[in-house]
Coordinates of C-alpha atoms in Angstrom, one line a residue:
X1 CA -32.6 -12.3 4.5
X2 CA -30.5 -14.0 7.1
X3 CA -26.7 -13.5 7.3
X4 CA -24.2 -15.4 9.5
X5 CA -20.7 -14.1 10.3
X6 CA -17.7 -16.4 10.7
X7 CA -14.4 -14.8 12.0
X8 CA -11.4 -17.0 11.3
X9 CA -8.2 -16.9 13.2
X10 CA -6.6 -18.5 16.2
X11 CA -5.4 -15.1 17.3
X12 CA -9.0 -14.1 17.9
X13 CA -9.7 -17.1 20.2
X14 CA -6.5 -16.4 22.2
X15 CA -7.4 -12.7 22.7
X16 CA -4.4 -11.5 20.8
X17 CA -6.5 -9.2 18.7
X18 CA -9.9 -7.5 19.2
X19 CA -12.5 -8.8 16.7
X20 CA -13.7 -5.4 15.3
X21 CA -14.6 -7.0 12.0
X22 CA -17.7 -8.8 13.5
X23 CA -18.9 -5.6 15.1
X24 CA -18.5 -3.6 11.8
X25 CA -20.2 -6.3 9.7
X26 CA -23.1 -6.8 12.1
X27 CA -23.9 -3.1 12.1
X28 CA -23.6 -2.8 8.3
X29 CA -25.7 -5.9 7.7
X30 CA -28.4 -4.6 10.0
X31 CA -28.4 -1.3 8.1
X32 CA -29.1 -3.4 5.0
X33 CA -32.1 -4.9 6.6
X34 CA -30.5 -8.4 7.1
X35 CA -31.2 -10.6 10.1
X36 CA -28.1 -11.8 11.9
X37 CA -28.8 -14.6 14.4
X38 CA -25.3 -16.2 14.7
X39 CA -21.7 -15.0 14.9
X40 CA -18.9 -17.5 15.2
X41 CA -15.2 -17.3 15.8
X42 CA -13.1 -20.3 14.8
X43 CA -9.4 -21.0 14.8
X44 CA -7.2 -21.9 11.9
X45 CA -8.2 -25.6 11.9
X46 CA -9.6 -27.3 8.8
X47 CA -11.9 -29.7 10.5
X48 CA -13.5 -27.1 12.8
X49 CA -13.8 -24.5 10.1
X50 CA -15.4 -26.9 7.8
X51 CA -17.9 -27.9 10.5
X52 CA -18.7 -24.3 11.3
X53 CA -19.2 -23.4 7.6
X54 CA -21.5 -26.3 7.0
X55 CA -23.6 -25.4 10.0
X56 CA -23.9 -21.8 8.8
X57 CA -25.0 -22.8 5.4
X58 CA -27.7 -25.0 6.8
X59 CA -29.4 -22.1 8.6
X60 CA -28.4 -18.8 6.8
X61 CA -28.8 -17.5 3.3
X62 CA -25.6 -15.4 3.3
X63 CA -22.4 -16.5 5.1
X64 CA -19.6 -13.9 5.4
X65 CA -16.1 -15.2 6.5
X66 CA -13.3 -12.9 7.4
X67 CA -9.6 -13.9 7.7
X68 CA -7.6 -16.8 6.5
X69 CA -7.0 -15.6 2.9
X70 CA -3.3 -14.8 3.2
X71 CA -0.2 -16.6 1.9
X72 CA 0.8 -18.7 4.9
X73 CA 0.1 -22.4 5.6
X74 CA -2.5 -21.7 8.3
X75 CA -4.6 -19.5 6.0
X76 CA -7.2 -22.1 5.2
X77 CA -10.5 -20.3 4.6
X78 CA -10.4 -20.4 0.8
X79 CA -9.3 -24.1 0.7
X80 CA -11.9 -25.2 3.3
X81 CA -14.7 -23.3 1.6
X82 CA -13.8 -24.9 -1.8
X83 CA -14.0 -28.4 -0.2
X84 CA -17.3 -27.7 1.5
X85 CA -18.8 -26.4 -1.9
X86 CA -17.1 -29.3 -3.8
X87 CA -15.2 -26.9 -6.0
X88 CA -11.7 -26.8 -7.3
X89 CA -9.2 -24.0 -6.8
X90 CA -8.1 -22.4 -10.0
X91 CA -5.6 -19.7 -10.9
X92 CA -7.1 -16.2 -11.5
X93 CA -5.1 -14.4 -14.2
X94 CA -6.3 -10.9 -13.1
X95 CA -5.2 -11.5 -9.5
X96 CA -1.9 -12.8 -10.7
X97 CA -1.4 -9.7 -12.8
X98 CA -2.3 -7.4 -9.9
X99 CA 0.1 -9.3 -7.6
X100 CA 2.9 -8.9 -10.1
X101 CA 2.2 -5.2 -10.2
X102 CA 2.2 -5.1 -6.4
X103 CA 5.6 -6.7 -6.2
X104 CA 7.0 -4.7 -9.1
X105 CA 10.4 -3.2 -8.3
X106 CA 11.0 -5.3 -5.2
X107 CA 13.9 -7.6 -4.8
X108 CA 12.9 -11.1 -6.0
X109 CA 14.6 -12.6 -2.9
X110 CA 12.0 -10.9 -0.7
X111 CA 9.1 -12.4 -2.7
X112 CA 8.5 -15.9 -1.3
X113 CA 6.8 -18.6 -3.3
X114 CA 3.8 -18.9 -1.0
X115 CA 2.6 -15.4 -2.0
X116 CA 1.3 -16.9 -5.3
X117 CA -1.1 -19.0 -3.3
X118 CA -3.3 -15.8 -3.3
X119 CA -3.8 -16.1 -7.0
X120 CA -5.9 -19.3 -6.5
X121 CA -9.6 -18.7 -6.3
X122 CA -12.7 -20.9 -5.9
X123 CA -14.0 -22.2 -9.2
X124 CA -16.9 -20.2 -10.7
X125 CA -16.7 -17.6 -8.0
X126 CA -16.8 -13.8 -8.3
X127 CA -13.4 -12.3 -7.5
X128 CA -13.4 -9.0 -5.6
X129 CA -10.3 -6.9 -6.1
X130 CA -8.4 -5.9 -3.0
X131 CA -7.3 -2.3 -3.5
X132 CA -5.5 -2.2 -0.1
X133 CA -3.7 -5.5 0.0
X134 CA -2.8 -8.6 -1.9
X135 CA -5.5 -11.2 -1.1
X136 CA -8.7 -10.8 -3.1
X137 CA -12.2 -11.3 -1.8
X138 CA -14.4 -14.0 -3.2
X139 CA -18.1 -14.5 -3.6
X140 CA -19.3 -18.1 -4.3
X141 CA -22.8 -19.4 -4.8
X142 CA -24.0 -22.7 -3.5
X143 CA -26.2 -25.1 -5.6
X144 CA -29.3 -23.9 -3.7
X145 CA -28.5 -20.2 -4.3
X146 CA -26.9 -19.2 -1.0
X147 CA -24.0 -16.8 -1.0
X148 CA -20.6 -17.4 0.7
X149 CA -18.5 -14.3 0.9
X150 CA -14.8 -14.5 1.8
X151 CA -13.1 -11.2 3.0
X152 CA -9.6 -10.5 4.1
X153 CA -9.0 -10.3 7.9
X154 CA -7.1 -6.9 8.3
X155 CA -9.8 -4.2 8.9
X156 CA -7.9 -1.8 6.6
X157 CA -8.5 -4.2 3.7
X158 CA -11.9 -5.7 4.8
X159 CA -13.8 -2.5 5.5
X160 CA -13.2 -0.7 2.2
X161 CA -13.8 -3.9 0.3
X162 CA -17.1 -4.5 2.0
X163 CA -18.3 -0.9 1.5
X164 CA -17.1 -0.6 -2.1
X165 CA -18.0 -4.1 -3.5
X166 CA -20.0 -6.2 -1.0
X167 CA -22.7 -3.7 -0.1
X168 CA -23.8 -3.3 -3.7
X169 CA -23.8 -7.1 -4.1
X170 CA -25.9 -7.6 -1.0
X171 CA -28.3 -4.9 -2.1
X172 CA -28.7 -6.7 -5.4
X173 CA -29.8 -9.9 -3.8
X174 CA -33.1 -8.3 -2.9
X175 CA -35.5 -7.1 -5.5
X176 CA -36.2 -4.1 -3.3
X177 CA -34.2 -1.2 -2.1
X178 CA -33.3 -0.7 1.5
X179 CA -33.2 3.0 2.4
X180 CA -32.1 4.2 5.8
X181 CA -31.5 7.4 7.7
X182 CA -29.6 7.8 10.9
X183 CA -30.7 10.1 13.8
X184 CA -27.9 10.8 16.3
X185 CA -28.8 11.8 19.8
X186 CA -26.6 13.2 22.6
X187 CA -27.5 14.2 26.1
X188 CA -30.2 11.5 26.7
X189 CA -29.4 8.0 28.0
X190 CA -30.3 4.8 26.1
X191 CA -33.0 3.8 28.5
X192 CA -34.8 7.1 28.3
X193 CA -34.5 7.2 24.5
X194 CA -36.1 3.8 24.3
X195 CA -38.9 4.8 26.7
X196 CA -39.6 7.9 24.6
X197 CA -40.0 5.9 21.4
X198 CA -41.5 2.7 22.8
X199 CA -44.8 3.3 21.2
X200 CA -43.2 3.8 17.8
X201 CA -41.1 0.6 18.1
X202 CA -44.1 -1.4 19.3
X203 CA -46.2 -0.4 16.3
X204 CA -43.5 -0.4 13.6
X205 CA -43.8 -2.4 10.4
X206 CA -42.1 -0.5 7.6
X207 CA -40.0 1.5 8.3
X208 CA -38.3 0.1 11.4
X209 CA -36.3 1.9 14.1
X210 CA -33.1 0.2 15.4
X211 CA -31.4 1.8 18.4
X212 CA -27.6 1.6 18.9
X213 CA -26.0 2.8 22.1
X214 CA -22.6 4.5 21.7
X215 CA -20.3 6.1 24.3
X216 CA -22.5 9.0 25.5
X217 CA -24.7 8.8 22.4
X218 CA -27.7 6.9 21.1
X219 CA -28.1 6.4 17.4
X220 CA -31.5 5.5 15.8
X221 CA -31.4 4.0 12.4
X222 CA -34.7 4.3 10.5
X223 CA -34.8 1.7 7.6
X224 CA -37.5 1.3 4.9
X225 CA -38.0 -1.5 2.4
X226 CA -39.2 0.1 -0.9
X227 CA -39.2 -0.4 -4.6
X228 CA -37.0 2.7 -5.2
X229 CA -34.8 5.0 -3.1
X230 CA -37.2 7.8 -3.6
X231 CA -40.1 5.7 -2.2
X232 CA -37.8 4.8 0.7
X233 CA -37.3 8.5 1.5
X234 CA -41.0 9.1 1.5
X235 CA -41.6 6.2 3.9
X236 CA -38.9 7.2 6.4
X237 CA -39.6 11.0 6.3
X238 CA -42.6 11.0 8.7
X239 CA -40.8 8.8 11.2
X240 CA -37.7 11.0 11.1
X241 CA -39.9 14.1 11.5
X242 CA -41.5 12.6 14.6
X243 CA -38.1 11.7 16.1
X244 CA -37.0 15.3 15.6
X245 CA -40.2 16.5 17.3
X246 CA -39.6 14.2 20.3
X247 CA -35.9 14.8 20.8
X248 CA -35.5 18.3 19.5
X249 CA -32.1 19.9 20.3
X250 CA -30.7 16.6 21.5
X251 CA -30.4 15.5 17.8
X252 CA -27.1 16.7 16.6
X253 CA -27.2 15.2 13.1
X254 CA -29.2 13.0 10.7
X255 CA -26.2 12.3 8.6
X256 CA -24.7 8.8 8.8
X257 CA -21.0 9.8 8.8
X258 CA -21.1 13.0 10.8
X259 CA -19.6 12.9 14.3
X260 CA -20.4 15.2 17.2
X261 CA -17.1 16.9 16.9
X262 CA -17.8 17.6 13.2
X263 CA -21.2 18.9 14.1
X264 CA -19.6 21.3 16.6
X265 CA -16.9 22.5 14.2
X266 CA -19.6 23.2 11.6
X267 CA -21.7 25.1 14.1
X268 CA -18.7 27.2 15.2
X269 CA -18.0 28.1 11.6
X270 CA -21.6 28.8 10.8
X271 CA -21.8 31.5 13.6
X272 CA -18.3 32.8 13.0
X273 CA -17.0 31.6 16.4
X274 CA -13.5 30.7 17.6
X275 CA -12.9 28.2 20.4
X276 CA -10.2 27.4 23.0
X277 CA -10.1 24.5 25.4
X278 CA -8.8 24.2 29.0
X279 CA -8.4 20.5 30.1
X280 CA -7.4 18.8 33.3
X281 CA -8.7 15.3 33.7
X282 CA -9.3 14.8 29.9
X283 CA -5.6 15.6 29.3
X284 CA -6.0 16.8 25.7
X285 CA -8.6 14.3 24.6
X286 CA -11.1 17.1 23.9
X287 CA -8.8 19.1 21.7
X288 CA -7.7 15.9 20.0
X289 CA -11.3 15.1 19.0
X290 CA -11.6 18.6 17.6
X291 CA -8.5 18.6 15.6
X292 CA -9.5 15.3 14.1
X293 CA -12.0 17.3 12.0
X294 CA -10.8 18.6 8.7
X295 CA -11.2 22.4 8.7
X296 CA -10.9 22.7 12.5
X297 CA -8.1 25.2 12.1
X298 CA -10.6 27.8 11.0
X299 CA -12.3 27.8 14.4
X300 CA -10.0 26.2 17.0
X301 CA -7.6 28.7 18.5
X302 CA -5.7 27.1 21.3
X303 CA -5.7 24.2 23.7
X304 CA -4.4 24.3 27.3
X305 CA -3.7 21.1 29.2
X306 CA -3.4 22.3 32.8
X307 CA -3.2 19.2 34.9
X308 CA -1.6 20.8 38.0
X309 CA -2.9 23.7 40.1
X310 CA 0.2 25.6 39.2
X311 CA -0.5 25.3 35.5
X312 CA -4.1 26.4 36.1
X313 CA -2.9 29.6 37.8
X314 CA -0.1 30.2 35.4
X315 CA -1.9 29.8 32.0
X316 CA -5.5 30.4 32.9
X317 CA -5.3 32.8 35.7
X318 CA -7.3 30.6 38.1
X319 CA -7.2 32.2 41.5
X320 CA -5.2 30.5 44.2
X321 CA -7.9 31.4 46.6
X322 CA -10.5 29.6 44.5
X323 CA -8.3 26.4 44.4
X324 CA -7.7 26.5 48.2
X325 CA -11.4 27.1 49.1
X326 CA -13.1 25.0 46.5
X327 CA -10.5 22.7 45.1
X328 CA -9.3 21.9 41.5
X329 CA -12.4 19.8 40.9
X330 CA -15.1 22.4 41.5
X331 CA -17.7 24.5 39.7
X332 CA -15.8 27.6 40.6
X333 CA -12.5 26.3 39.1
X334 CA -14.2 25.1 35.9
X335 CA -15.7 28.6 35.5
X336 CA -12.4 30.4 35.9
X337 CA -10.7 27.9 33.6
X338 CA -13.2 28.6 30.8
X339 CA -12.9 32.4 31.2
X340 CA -9.1 32.2 31.5
X341 CA -8.8 30.1 28.3
X342 CA -11.0 32.5 26.3
X343 CA -9.1 35.5 27.6
X344 CA -5.6 34.0 27.0
X345 CA -6.4 33.0 23.4
X346 CA -8.8 35.8 22.6
X347 CA -11.4 33.3 21.5
X348 CA -15.1 33.9 21.4
X349 CA -15.9 30.5 23.0
X350 CA -14.1 28.2 25.5
X351 CA -14.7 24.9 27.1
X352 CA -13.1 23.8 30.4
X353 CA -12.9 20.3 32.0
X354 CA -11.9 19.3 35.5
X355 CA -12.7 16.2 37.3
X356 CA -11.7 12.9 38.9
X357 CA -11.2 10.2 36.3
X358 CA -10.1 7.6 38.8
X359 CA -9.6 4.9 39.8
X360 CA -7.9 6.7 42.7
X361 CA -8.5 10.2 44.0
X362 CA -12.1 10.0 44.9
X363 CA -13.6 10.9 48.3
X364 CA -17.1 10.8 49.8
X365 CA -17.7 14.4 48.8
X366 CA -16.0 14.2 45.5
X367 CA -16.3 10.6 44.2
X368 CA -14.5 9.2 41.1
X369 CA -16.5 10.2 38.0
X370 CA -17.3 13.7 39.3
X371 CA -16.6 16.2 36.5
X372 CA -17.3 19.9 36.1
X373 CA -17.5 21.4 32.6
X374 CA -17.4 25.1 31.9
X375 CA -18.6 26.8 28.8
X376 CA -17.8 30.4 28.0
X377 CA -19.8 32.1 25.2
X378 CA -21.0 35.6 24.4
X379 CA -19.3 36.9 27.5
X380 CA -21.1 34.5 29.8
X381 CA -19.9 31.4 31.5
X382 CA -22.1 28.4 32.5
X383 CA -20.9 25.3 34.4
X384 CA -22.4 21.9 34.8
X385 CA -21.8 19.0 37.2
X386 CA -21.7 15.5 35.8
X387 CA -21.3 12.1 37.5
X388 CA -19.9 9.4 35.1
X389 CA -19.6 5.7 35.7
X390 CA -16.9 3.4 34.3
X391 CA -13.2 3.1 34.3
X392 CA -10.7 6.0 33.8
X393 CA -10.9 5.9 30.0
X394 CA -14.7 5.7 30.0
X395 CA -15.0 8.7 32.3
X396 CA -12.7 10.7 30.1
X397 CA -14.6 9.7 26.9
X398 CA -18.0 10.6 28.4
X399 CA -16.5 13.9 29.6
X400 CA -15.4 14.9 26.1
X401 CA -18.7 14.0 24.5
X402 CA -20.6 15.9 27.2
X403 CA -18.4 18.9 26.7
X404 CA -18.9 19.0 23.0
X405 CA -22.7 18.6 23.4
X406 CA -22.7 21.3 26.1
X407 CA -21.0 23.8 23.7
X408 CA -23.3 22.7 20.8
X409 CA -26.5 23.3 22.8
X410 CA -25.2 26.5 24.3
X411 CA -24.5 27.9 20.8
X412 CA -27.9 27.0 19.6
X413 CA -29.8 28.4 22.6
X414 CA -27.7 31.6 22.5
X415 CA -28.2 32.4 18.8
X416 CA -31.8 31.2 18.7
X417 CA -32.6 33.8 21.4
X418 CA -30.9 36.5 19.3
X419 CA -32.7 35.5 16.1

């Protein structure tokens, strides 16, 4: 089944906002086994939007439009779609009731007349309730059975509406079930991952493997087309087993919504470990990722942001001689930072980060992107040297992911040896 995405809004064309909706929808539609060949952004212009929608309907079975459903004059998506489909706009009593409830208790002077424009829907369409805003979503069928889906533009409204209401609808368009599993890999680059599974991709039919490159990670989605979900599980199981065999410890989860920081927090809790962090170039990004996880307070003791040499000596007991001889960005300093953090917080594990995030500060011997990460566990400290590419933010992000994966694999190797 083919799907086409149309993002509506002049602000997208001007670069005033980043179009995250298209990225989200493309990934979700791919997970549903849908083929997406075209994505279009168009401004708030009736003629151009009409032309784009007609073109999309001529070549795709499902067209999803985001944006342009609000109360203002330049919100034209619903009106243009109705004209293209040769339908009227009619008032929807349920939407009107929901809107009245939304405005209940507010001063009537603050409720402008144009808000009621949102109660108008395309004739004979399916109205999708918006539980996070005022503009409902709409699903209209063309005379030849194609689906036109209209969703609000704000991601805070669009994302939950899509996941709660549109996903079940799209699944129902096919007589079969699409079952997928996600294999998340860290510590191996995209090109190497692809090389390691090239034979599997070349010979695939059902299920299929779709790789997605993330910052410092590679995700492999295994999707099967089956009559039932149970059959889908049976079809994907051998492929997932083979991926586990090939990538081993580099796989940190096979659960869709689990992040690497969640996997690490779970692992710390499983082995009764507590953690502290000592950060220089990452400036709190590492501890921030950890405390994003619900339940992190059970394992995360303390975070030190020691950007200056003085702070490294004061809070982590890094030797002044070490800093003078080897420098702040060094294997030796990372090691002392990790040990110092563990000792200062009395934690059983510690991670340290020191490096040159750029764009200034690099030298021939210590270029931008050079990062040392230290990991203290079970009374031992190991350090690793990394060389990351990209801007300052990218270097910091790759550093954090690598540190989390370093700790994860160290925990596994340490306790596997003891078992």
